[in-house]
């Protein structure tokens, strides 16, 4: 099939298998340009492994640390007529590249929230790898079926303190528009916490411990976000922020729990980046457009792979004892430190005040955002022939 991008709102409904492999290889190449990580874990489970921060974490663990990795993800294969989703192709490309380097790499496509998935993962890990010394929890999901009650929860992106209106970006028209979001109900908050809070992470860790699959000194990490004042009403003080509060509270409880195996549980606060999850959040995409311009101007722009490489290399595994990993006053690792720098934030907030359709192309990095967005689906690489016929039905192993 000849595969071209088909963009509908904030999603691209096609993905290019060769381009996705190219995107994965680009991240592998970044990691390989740096020194190997000698004190990194050797057996790593990544939950949410097919895209964004989870995929980048897996690439760093494998290609910098030489780890055997097991990935859990939820993607759609091709039915022969439609392409698979990008994460499907990413995973196939990752596994191929890891094995070519002699690294164990297997994955399970299934619902991470389900007990059955947890059981299957435990069986596979027990058979192939033995207890893991790191668990990365990097899910971004719109819904969760609770494994005990069968109830379906849906996450939402709504402000909690009243209706909120602010500027956002319409990428189809390259226009700055006003978007209004209605105040969340208490039910919306509770549902979002059920999906994106810490309960499932805790279930995973308790299950793996009961199955004796956590190695001594195992570290588990999940990802959070704080962000600037301008996105507080929709993000940190919104429904998703309530879920992140829950995730961070869970981390503090899990940290004690992991002490039973001499390990730790930590949340890392990462920077705002173009991923499938973040492109769905109103206001944030415009903020990222402005942020990218300011961070690039200062030579401190990072994508997922740069962020995760710095997390592993400088924060988690640079030879310190687990207890000495640097954290903020709330016990969180911070790799959003460059994003929240005073000079960066002052510049973004200055531009935000007057940003409009007339000046957004000048004051923001719309082209850079669009390029990153297309790459998520394997498009926009000059060395990939998008007019060539490609096999879309790539089998998972
Ligand atoms: P993403 O959309 O790029 O990747 C999400 C991953 O979760 C994919 O591998 C997907 O297959 C998997 N997944 C979703 N539902 C699943 C299910 N039911 N079962 C198994 N796998 C499932 O997301 P992104 O942006 O990398 O987000 C990961 C984490 O990082 C989230 O907790 C997010 O809040 C956090 N984060 C994201 C930031 C951003 O700017 N994108 C900033 C800071 C934190």
Short mmCIF file of C-alpha atoms and ligand atoms in Angstrom, two decimals:
data_model
loop_
_atom_site.label_atom_id
_atom_site.label_comp_id
_atom_site.label_asym_id
_atom_site.label_seq_id
_atom_site.Cartn_x
_atom_site.Cartn_y
_atom_site.Cartn_z
CA UNK A 1 0.00 0.00 0.00
CA UNK A 2 1.09 3.57 -0.59
CA UNK A 3 0.72 5.21 2.80
CA UNK A 4 0.21 8.95 3.18
CA UNK A 5 -0.69 10.89 6.33
CA UNK A 6 -4.43 11.32 6.99
CA UNK A 7 -4.83 13.87 9.74
CA UNK A 8 -8.14 14.28 11.58
CA UNK A 9 -7.95 16.93 14.26
CA UNK A 10 -5.20 15.96 16.67
CA UNK A 11 -4.70 12.43 15.37
CA UNK A 12 -3.23 10.89 12.25
CA UNK A 13 -5.26 7.85 11.24
CA UNK A 14 -2.49 6.25 9.18
CA UNK A 15 1.04 5.23 10.12
CA UNK A 16 3.97 4.43 7.87
CA UNK A 17 5.81 1.19 8.75
CA UNK A 18 9.11 2.25 7.21
CA UNK A 19 8.86 5.76 8.66
CA UNK A 20 8.03 4.42 12.15
CA UNK A 21 11.07 2.15 11.95
CA UNK A 22 13.07 5.21 10.92
CA UNK A 23 11.73 7.11 13.97
CA UNK A 24 12.76 4.27 16.27
CA UNK A 25 16.19 4.04 14.64
CA UNK A 26 16.70 7.79 15.01
CA UNK A 27 16.18 7.39 18.77
CA UNK A 28 18.47 4.34 18.93
CA UNK A 29 21.16 6.28 17.06
CA UNK A 30 20.88 9.14 19.56
CA UNK A 31 21.47 6.76 22.46
CA UNK A 32 24.35 4.98 20.71
CA UNK A 33 26.16 8.29 20.19
CA UNK A 34 26.60 8.44 23.97
CA UNK A 35 28.64 6.33 26.37
CA UNK A 36 27.06 3.04 27.48
CA UNK A 37 25.39 3.10 30.89
CA UNK A 38 27.32 0.76 33.13
CA UNK A 39 25.16 0.88 36.26
CA UNK A 40 21.78 0.60 34.50
CA UNK A 41 19.33 -2.26 35.17
CA UNK A 42 19.64 -5.41 33.10
CA UNK A 43 16.04 -6.70 33.12
CA UNK A 44 13.41 -4.09 32.46
CA UNK A 45 9.64 -4.24 32.15
CA UNK A 46 8.07 -1.27 30.35
CA UNK A 47 4.30 -0.81 30.64
CA UNK A 48 3.22 1.55 27.84
CA UNK A 49 6.23 0.64 25.70
CA UNK A 50 5.15 1.44 22.15
CA UNK A 51 5.31 5.24 21.97
CA UNK A 52 6.37 8.46 23.68
CA UNK A 53 8.23 8.28 26.98
CA UNK A 54 7.73 4.53 27.43
CA UNK A 55 9.29 3.67 24.06
CA UNK A 56 12.15 6.10 24.69
CA UNK A 57 12.73 4.57 28.15
CA UNK A 58 12.87 1.13 26.58
CA UNK A 59 15.34 2.28 23.94
CA UNK A 60 17.63 3.83 26.58
CA UNK A 61 17.41 0.73 28.81
CA UNK A 62 18.28 -1.57 25.91
CA UNK A 63 20.71 0.41 23.80
CA UNK A 64 22.52 2.38 26.52
CA UNK A 65 22.17 -0.12 29.36
CA UNK A 66 22.22 -3.40 27.40
CA UNK A 67 19.02 -4.51 29.16
CA UNK A 68 16.70 -7.34 28.26
CA UNK A 69 13.31 -5.66 27.93
CA UNK A 70 9.72 -6.83 28.05
CA UNK A 71 7.14 -4.33 26.75
CA UNK A 72 3.38 -4.07 27.29
CA UNK A 73 1.39 -1.93 24.87
CA UNK A 74 -2.06 -1.51 23.38
CA UNK A 75 -2.08 -0.97 19.63
CA UNK A 76 -4.02 -2.07 16.57
CA UNK A 77 -2.43 -4.34 13.96
CA UNK A 78 -3.18 -3.85 10.29
CA UNK A 79 -6.24 -5.67 8.92
CA UNK A 80 -4.66 -5.65 5.48
CA UNK A 81 -6.73 -2.64 4.38
CA UNK A 82 -5.85 -0.10 7.09
CA UNK A 83 -2.38 0.47 8.42
CA UNK A 84 -1.54 -0.61 11.94
CA UNK A 85 -1.19 2.11 14.55
CA UNK A 86 2.24 3.70 14.87
CA UNK A 87 3.03 1.95 18.16
CA UNK A 88 2.55 -1.42 16.50
CA UNK A 89 5.20 -0.63 13.89
CA UNK A 90 7.43 1.02 16.52
CA UNK A 91 7.40 -2.13 18.62
CA UNK A 92 8.19 -4.39 15.67
CA UNK A 93 11.08 -2.11 14.71
CA UNK A 94 12.40 -1.90 18.27
CA UNK A 95 12.37 -5.66 18.74
CA UNK A 96 14.12 -6.26 15.43
CA UNK A 97 16.86 -3.74 16.23
CA UNK A 98 17.31 -5.01 19.80
CA UNK A 99 17.60 -8.63 18.69
CA UNK A 100 20.06 -7.67 15.96
CA UNK A 101 22.22 -6.41 18.82
CA UNK A 102 21.81 -9.66 20.73
CA UNK A 103 19.36 -8.24 23.26
CA UNK A 104 16.28 -10.05 24.52
CA UNK A 105 13.17 -8.06 23.52
CA UNK A 106 9.63 -9.35 23.64
CA UNK A 107 6.30 -7.59 24.02
CA UNK A 108 2.66 -8.24 24.72
CA UNK A 109 -0.09 -6.32 22.98
CA UNK A 110 -2.93 -6.24 25.50
CA UNK A 111 -4.81 -4.16 28.03
CA UNK A 112 -2.36 -3.39 30.85
CA UNK A 113 -5.27 -2.71 33.22
CA UNK A 114 -6.54 -6.30 32.94
CA UNK A 115 -5.57 -9.04 35.40
CA UNK A 116 -5.16 -11.49 32.53
CA UNK A 117 -2.50 -9.27 30.92
CA UNK A 118 -0.62 -9.04 34.21
CA UNK A 119 -0.71 -12.82 34.51
CA UNK A 120 0.54 -13.35 30.95
CA UNK A 121 3.36 -10.86 31.46
CA UNK A 122 4.37 -12.53 34.72
CA UNK A 123 4.46 -15.94 33.04
CA UNK A 124 6.59 -14.65 30.17
CA UNK A 125 9.01 -12.84 32.46
CA UNK A 126 9.36 -15.83 34.75
CA UNK A 127 10.06 -18.12 31.80
CA UNK A 128 12.42 -15.87 29.84
CA UNK A 129 14.07 -13.31 32.10
CA UNK A 130 13.56 -13.91 35.81
CA UNK A 131 12.90 -11.09 38.31
CA UNK A 132 13.17 -7.58 36.88
CA UNK A 133 15.29 -4.79 38.31
CA UNK A 134 13.28 -1.96 36.76
CA UNK A 135 9.62 -1.35 35.96
CA UNK A 136 8.70 1.71 33.88
CA UNK A 137 5.02 2.64 34.09
CA UNK A 138 4.20 4.97 31.18
CA UNK A 139 0.55 4.51 30.27
CA UNK A 140 -1.53 7.24 28.70
CA UNK A 141 -5.01 5.93 28.12
CA UNK A 142 -8.46 7.44 27.55
CA UNK A 143 -10.24 4.63 29.42
CA UNK A 144 -9.85 1.80 31.88
CA UNK A 145 -12.01 -1.20 32.61
CA UNK A 146 -11.55 -1.88 36.29
CA UNK A 147 -10.30 -5.45 36.70
CA UNK A 148 -12.28 -6.12 39.89
CA UNK A 149 -15.64 -4.44 39.19
CA UNK A 150 -15.76 -4.47 35.39
CA UNK A 151 -16.74 -0.79 35.49
CA UNK A 152 -15.46 1.36 32.60
CA UNK A 153 -13.88 4.68 33.53
CA UNK A 154 -13.15 7.46 31.05
CA UNK A 155 -10.54 10.12 31.57
CA UNK A 156 -11.32 13.72 30.66
CA UNK A 157 -9.39 16.95 30.29
CA UNK A 158 -11.44 19.54 32.11
CA UNK A 159 -10.84 22.37 34.57
CA UNK A 160 -11.98 21.79 38.11
CA UNK A 161 -12.48 25.42 39.24
CA UNK A 162 -15.07 26.82 36.83
CA UNK A 163 -15.33 27.10 33.06
CA UNK A 164 -12.02 27.96 31.45
CA UNK A 165 -11.31 29.85 28.23
CA UNK A 166 -7.89 30.42 26.74
CA UNK A 167 -5.94 30.33 23.51
CA UNK A 168 -5.26 27.09 21.71
CA UNK A 169 -3.85 26.05 18.35
CA UNK A 170 -5.82 24.74 15.41
CA UNK A 171 -3.13 22.98 13.40
CA UNK A 172 -5.36 22.21 10.44
CA UNK A 173 -5.79 25.92 9.79
CA UNK A 174 -2.65 27.17 11.56
CA UNK A 175 -4.85 29.48 13.59
CA UNK A 176 -4.82 30.56 17.20
CA UNK A 177 -8.34 30.06 18.46
CA UNK A 178 -10.17 30.46 21.75
CA UNK A 179 -11.28 27.25 23.39
CA UNK A 180 -13.69 27.01 26.30
CA UNK A 181 -13.86 23.98 28.51
CA UNK A 182 -16.71 23.40 30.91
CA UNK A 183 -16.02 22.71 34.54
CA UNK A 184 -15.59 19.07 35.45
CA UNK A 185 -18.10 17.33 37.65
CA UNK A 186 -16.85 15.43 40.72
CA UNK A 187 -17.65 12.30 38.69
CA UNK A 188 -15.27 13.44 35.88
CA UNK A 189 -12.50 13.91 38.44
CA UNK A 190 -13.07 10.51 39.99
CA UNK A 191 -13.16 8.78 36.58
CA UNK A 192 -9.93 10.45 35.43
CA UNK A 193 -8.19 9.45 38.66
CA UNK A 194 -9.32 5.87 38.06
CA UNK A 195 -7.73 5.87 34.59
CA UNK A 196 -4.59 7.98 34.99
CA UNK A 197 -4.01 7.82 38.76
CA UNK A 198 -1.78 5.36 40.54
CA UNK A 199 -4.08 2.44 41.33
CA UNK A 200 -3.09 0.29 38.36
CA UNK A 201 0.62 1.00 38.90
CA UNK A 202 0.21 -0.17 42.49
CA UNK A 203 -1.65 -3.29 41.32
CA UNK A 204 1.21 -4.12 38.94
CA UNK A 205 3.85 -3.75 41.62
CA UNK A 206 1.92 -5.72 44.25
CA UNK A 207 1.25 -8.45 41.72
CA UNK A 208 4.88 -8.67 40.57
CA UNK A 209 6.07 -8.78 44.18
CA UNK A 210 3.58 -11.55 45.04
CA UNK A 211 4.85 -13.45 42.01
CA UNK A 212 8.44 -12.97 43.27
CA UNK A 213 9.35 -11.15 40.08
CA UNK A 214 10.90 -8.04 41.63
CA UNK A 215 14.68 -8.40 41.94
CA UNK A 216 16.43 -6.97 45.01
CA UNK A 217 16.97 -3.24 44.53
CA UNK A 218 14.26 -2.97 41.84
CA UNK A 219 13.36 0.59 40.84
CA UNK A 220 9.95 1.50 39.47
CA UNK A 221 9.25 4.85 37.87
CA UNK A 222 6.09 6.53 36.53
CA UNK A 223 5.80 9.83 34.70
CA UNK A 224 4.09 13.04 35.72
CA UNK A 225 3.81 16.63 34.56
CA UNK A 226 3.46 20.00 36.26
CA UNK A 227 3.78 22.74 33.62
CA UNK A 228 3.47 26.51 33.59
CA UNK A 229 0.91 28.89 35.13
CA UNK A 230 -0.90 29.29 31.84
CA UNK A 231 -1.91 25.62 31.64
CA UNK A 232 -2.61 25.12 35.36
CA UNK A 233 -6.43 25.40 35.11
CA UNK A 234 -6.59 22.69 32.47
CA UNK A 235 -3.67 20.53 33.51
CA UNK A 236 -2.39 20.51 37.07
CA UNK A 237 -5.56 22.00 38.57
CA UNK A 238 -7.79 20.04 36.21
CA UNK A 239 -9.03 16.47 36.09
CA UNK A 240 -5.68 15.16 34.79
CA UNK A 241 -3.87 17.03 37.58
CA UNK A 242 -6.04 15.25 40.14
CA UNK A 243 -4.91 11.97 38.56
CA UNK A 244 -1.26 13.08 38.69
CA UNK A 245 -1.70 14.04 42.38
CA UNK A 246 -2.99 10.51 42.94
CA UNK A 247 -0.07 9.01 40.99
CA UNK A 248 2.42 11.00 43.06
CA UNK A 249 0.76 10.03 46.35
CA UNK A 250 0.82 6.41 45.17
CA UNK A 251 4.56 6.78 44.46
CA UNK A 252 5.21 7.79 48.06
CA UNK A 253 3.28 4.74 49.34
CA UNK A 254 4.86 2.42 46.81
CA UNK A 255 8.30 3.74 47.74
CA UNK A 256 7.81 2.25 51.22
CA UNK A 257 6.43 -0.96 49.71
CA UNK A 258 9.43 -1.32 47.38
CA UNK A 259 11.65 -0.97 50.44
CA UNK A 260 10.68 -4.60 51.14
CA UNK A 261 12.91 -5.64 48.23
CA UNK A 262 15.48 -2.92 48.89
CA UNK A 263 14.08 -0.99 45.94
CA UNK A 264 12.29 2.28 45.28
CA UNK A 265 9.26 3.79 43.55
CA UNK A 266 9.63 7.27 42.09
CA UNK A 267 7.76 9.65 39.89
CA UNK A 268 9.72 11.59 37.32
CA UNK A 269 8.27 14.92 36.24
CA UNK A 270 9.02 15.19 32.53
CA UNK A 271 8.78 18.14 30.18
CA UNK A 272 5.90 18.89 27.81
CA UNK A 273 6.49 17.12 24.52
CA UNK A 274 4.69 16.31 21.32
CA UNK A 275 3.24 12.82 21.79
CA UNK A 276 -0.08 11.29 20.81
CA UNK A 277 -1.27 11.84 24.38
CA UNK A 278 -0.27 15.51 24.67
CA UNK A 279 -1.50 16.57 21.24
CA UNK A 280 -5.04 15.82 22.45
CA UNK A 281 -4.88 18.43 25.22
CA UNK A 282 -6.23 21.90 24.30
CA UNK A 283 -3.97 24.88 25.19
CA UNK A 284 -0.97 22.57 25.78
CA UNK A 285 -0.23 22.24 22.05
CA UNK A 286 0.00 26.03 21.68
CA UNK A 287 2.15 26.19 24.78
CA UNK A 288 4.47 23.54 23.28
CA UNK A 289 4.70 25.54 20.03
CA UNK A 290 5.93 28.56 21.99
CA UNK A 291 8.08 26.51 24.36
CA UNK A 292 9.88 24.74 21.51
CA UNK A 293 10.88 28.06 19.98
CA UNK A 294 12.28 29.39 23.27
CA UNK A 295 14.08 26.17 24.22
CA UNK A 296 15.59 25.77 20.76
CA UNK A 297 16.78 29.40 20.87
CA UNK A 298 18.62 28.56 24.11
CA UNK A 299 20.00 25.24 22.82
CA UNK A 300 18.10 23.22 25.43
CA UNK A 301 15.33 21.66 23.36
CA UNK A 302 14.71 17.97 24.09
CA UNK A 303 12.45 15.29 22.67
CA UNK A 304 11.39 12.04 24.37
CA UNK A 305 14.69 10.29 23.77
CA UNK A 306 16.84 13.17 25.05
CA UNK A 307 14.62 13.41 28.14
CA UNK A 308 14.76 9.70 28.93
CA UNK A 309 18.47 9.48 28.23
CA UNK A 310 19.06 12.31 30.71
CA UNK A 311 16.69 10.71 33.23
CA UNK A 312 18.56 7.40 33.15
CA UNK A 313 22.06 8.83 32.79
CA UNK A 314 22.04 11.83 35.12
CA UNK A 315 19.33 11.04 37.63
CA UNK A 316 18.55 7.35 38.09
CA UNK A 317 21.67 5.37 37.19
CA UNK A 318 24.78 7.47 37.47
CA UNK A 319 26.31 5.32 40.19
CA UNK A 320 24.48 6.78 43.20
CA UNK A 321 22.64 4.59 45.70
CA UNK A 322 18.88 4.53 45.04
CA UNK A 323 18.33 6.53 48.23
CA UNK A 324 20.52 9.33 46.88
CA UNK A 325 18.64 9.94 43.62
CA UNK A 326 18.01 13.70 43.64
CA UNK A 327 14.35 14.65 44.18
CA UNK A 328 12.36 17.83 44.86
CA UNK A 329 10.56 18.71 48.11
CA UNK A 330 7.71 16.35 47.14
CA UNK A 331 10.00 13.41 46.43
CA UNK A 332 9.81 13.74 42.62
CA UNK A 333 12.69 13.41 40.17
CA UNK A 334 12.72 16.48 37.91
CA UNK A 335 13.76 16.38 34.27
CA UNK A 336 11.43 19.26 33.48
CA UNK A 337 14.09 21.50 35.02
CA UNK A 338 15.02 23.18 31.72
CA UNK A 339 11.36 23.73 30.78
CA UNK A 340 10.58 25.46 34.07
CA UNK A 341 13.72 27.64 34.05
CA UNK A 342 12.75 31.23 34.92
CA UNK A 343 14.11 32.71 31.67
CA UNK A 344 12.26 30.13 29.54
CA UNK A 345 8.98 30.59 31.38
CA UNK A 346 9.21 34.40 31.38
CA UNK A 347 9.78 34.37 27.62
CA UNK A 348 6.93 31.94 26.89
CA UNK A 349 4.49 33.80 29.10
CA UNK A 350 5.46 37.09 27.45
CA UNK A 351 4.78 35.72 23.98
CA UNK A 352 1.58 33.98 25.12
CA UNK A 353 -0.04 37.32 26.08
CA UNK A 354 -0.09 38.56 22.49
CA UNK A 355 0.06 35.40 20.44
CA UNK A 356 -2.49 35.33 17.63
CA UNK A 357 -3.01 33.80 14.20
CA UNK A 358 -1.13 36.78 12.74
CA UNK A 359 2.09 36.20 14.65
CA UNK A 360 2.13 32.54 15.75
CA UNK A 361 4.29 31.40 12.83
CA UNK A 362 6.85 34.05 13.77
CA UNK A 363 6.71 33.71 17.55
CA UNK A 364 6.26 29.96 17.84
CA UNK A 365 7.78 26.87 16.27
CA UNK A 366 4.71 25.66 14.39
CA UNK A 367 6.83 23.95 11.74
CA UNK A 368 8.86 22.16 14.42
CA UNK A 369 5.69 21.01 16.17
CA UNK A 370 4.19 19.72 12.93
CA UNK A 371 7.40 17.90 12.07
CA UNK A 372 7.46 16.18 15.48
CA UNK A 373 3.77 15.33 15.17
CA UNK A 374 4.22 13.73 11.74
CA UNK A 375 7.23 11.75 12.98
CA UNK A 376 5.01 10.13 15.63
CA UNK A 377 3.30 8.36 12.73
CA UNK A 378 6.42 7.79 10.65
CA UNK A 379 5.95 10.70 8.24
CA UNK A 380 8.14 13.59 7.15
CA UNK A 381 11.47 11.77 6.74
CA UNK A 382 13.21 12.98 3.56
CA UNK A 383 14.94 9.61 3.13
CA UNK A 384 11.70 7.60 3.21
CA UNK A 385 9.89 7.21 -0.11
CA UNK A 386 6.25 7.89 0.70
CA UNK A 387 5.18 7.08 -2.85
CA UNK A 388 6.56 3.56 -2.67
CA UNK A 389 4.38 0.54 -2.12
CA UNK A 390 5.05 -0.82 1.39
CA UNK A 391 3.96 -3.91 3.31
CA UNK A 392 1.57 -2.67 6.02
CA UNK A 393 0.78 -6.03 7.59
CA UNK A 394 3.82 -6.40 9.81
CA UNK A 395 3.49 -9.32 12.19
CA UNK A 396 4.21 -8.98 15.87
CA UNK A 397 6.53 -11.68 17.12
P1 LIG B 1 1.88 8.04 24.46
O1 LIG B 1 0.49 8.23 23.99
O2 LIG B 1 2.98 8.44 23.55
O3 LIG B 1 2.12 6.50 24.87
C1 LIG B 1 1.20 5.84 25.69
C2 LIG B 1 1.55 4.37 25.79
O4 LIG B 1 0.57 3.72 26.62
C3 LIG B 1 1.56 3.61 24.46
O5 LIG B 1 2.62 2.67 24.45
C4 LIG B 1 0.22 2.85 24.46
O6 LIG B 1 0.22 1.66 23.70
C5 LIG B 1 0.13 2.53 25.94
N1 LIG B 1 -1.22 2.22 26.39
C6 LIG B 1 -2.31 3.02 26.42
N2 LIG B 1 -3.37 2.36 26.95
C7 LIG B 1 -2.93 1.11 27.26
C8 LIG B 1 -3.54 -0.04 27.84
N3 LIG B 1 -4.81 -0.05 28.21
N4 LIG B 1 -2.77 -1.15 27.98
C9 LIG B 1 -1.47 -1.18 27.61
N5 LIG B 1 -0.83 -0.11 27.08
C10 LIG B 1 -1.56 1.02 26.90
O7 LIG B 1 1.98 8.80 25.86
P2 LIG B 1 3.11 9.68 26.56
O8 LIG B 1 2.90 11.10 26.24
O9 LIG B 1 4.44 9.06 26.38
O10 LIG B 1 2.66 9.51 28.10
C11 LIG B 1 3.23 8.55 28.97
C12 LIG B 1 3.18 9.10 30.38
O11 LIG B 1 4.00 10.28 30.45
C13 LIG B 1 1.76 9.53 30.82
O12 LIG B 1 1.59 9.21 32.17
C14 LIG B 1 1.81 11.04 30.64
O13 LIG B 1 0.89 11.71 31.46
C15 LIG B 1 3.25 11.32 31.05
N6 LIG B 1 3.78 12.62 30.60
C16 LIG B 1 3.60 13.06 29.31
C17 LIG B 1 4.07 14.31 28.93
C18 LIG B 1 3.91 14.82 27.52
O14 LIG B 1 4.11 16.02 27.29
N7 LIG B 1 3.59 13.99 26.56
C19 LIG B 1 4.78 15.19 29.87
C20 LIG B 1 5.04 14.57 31.17
C21 LIG B 1 4.50 13.35 31.51
#
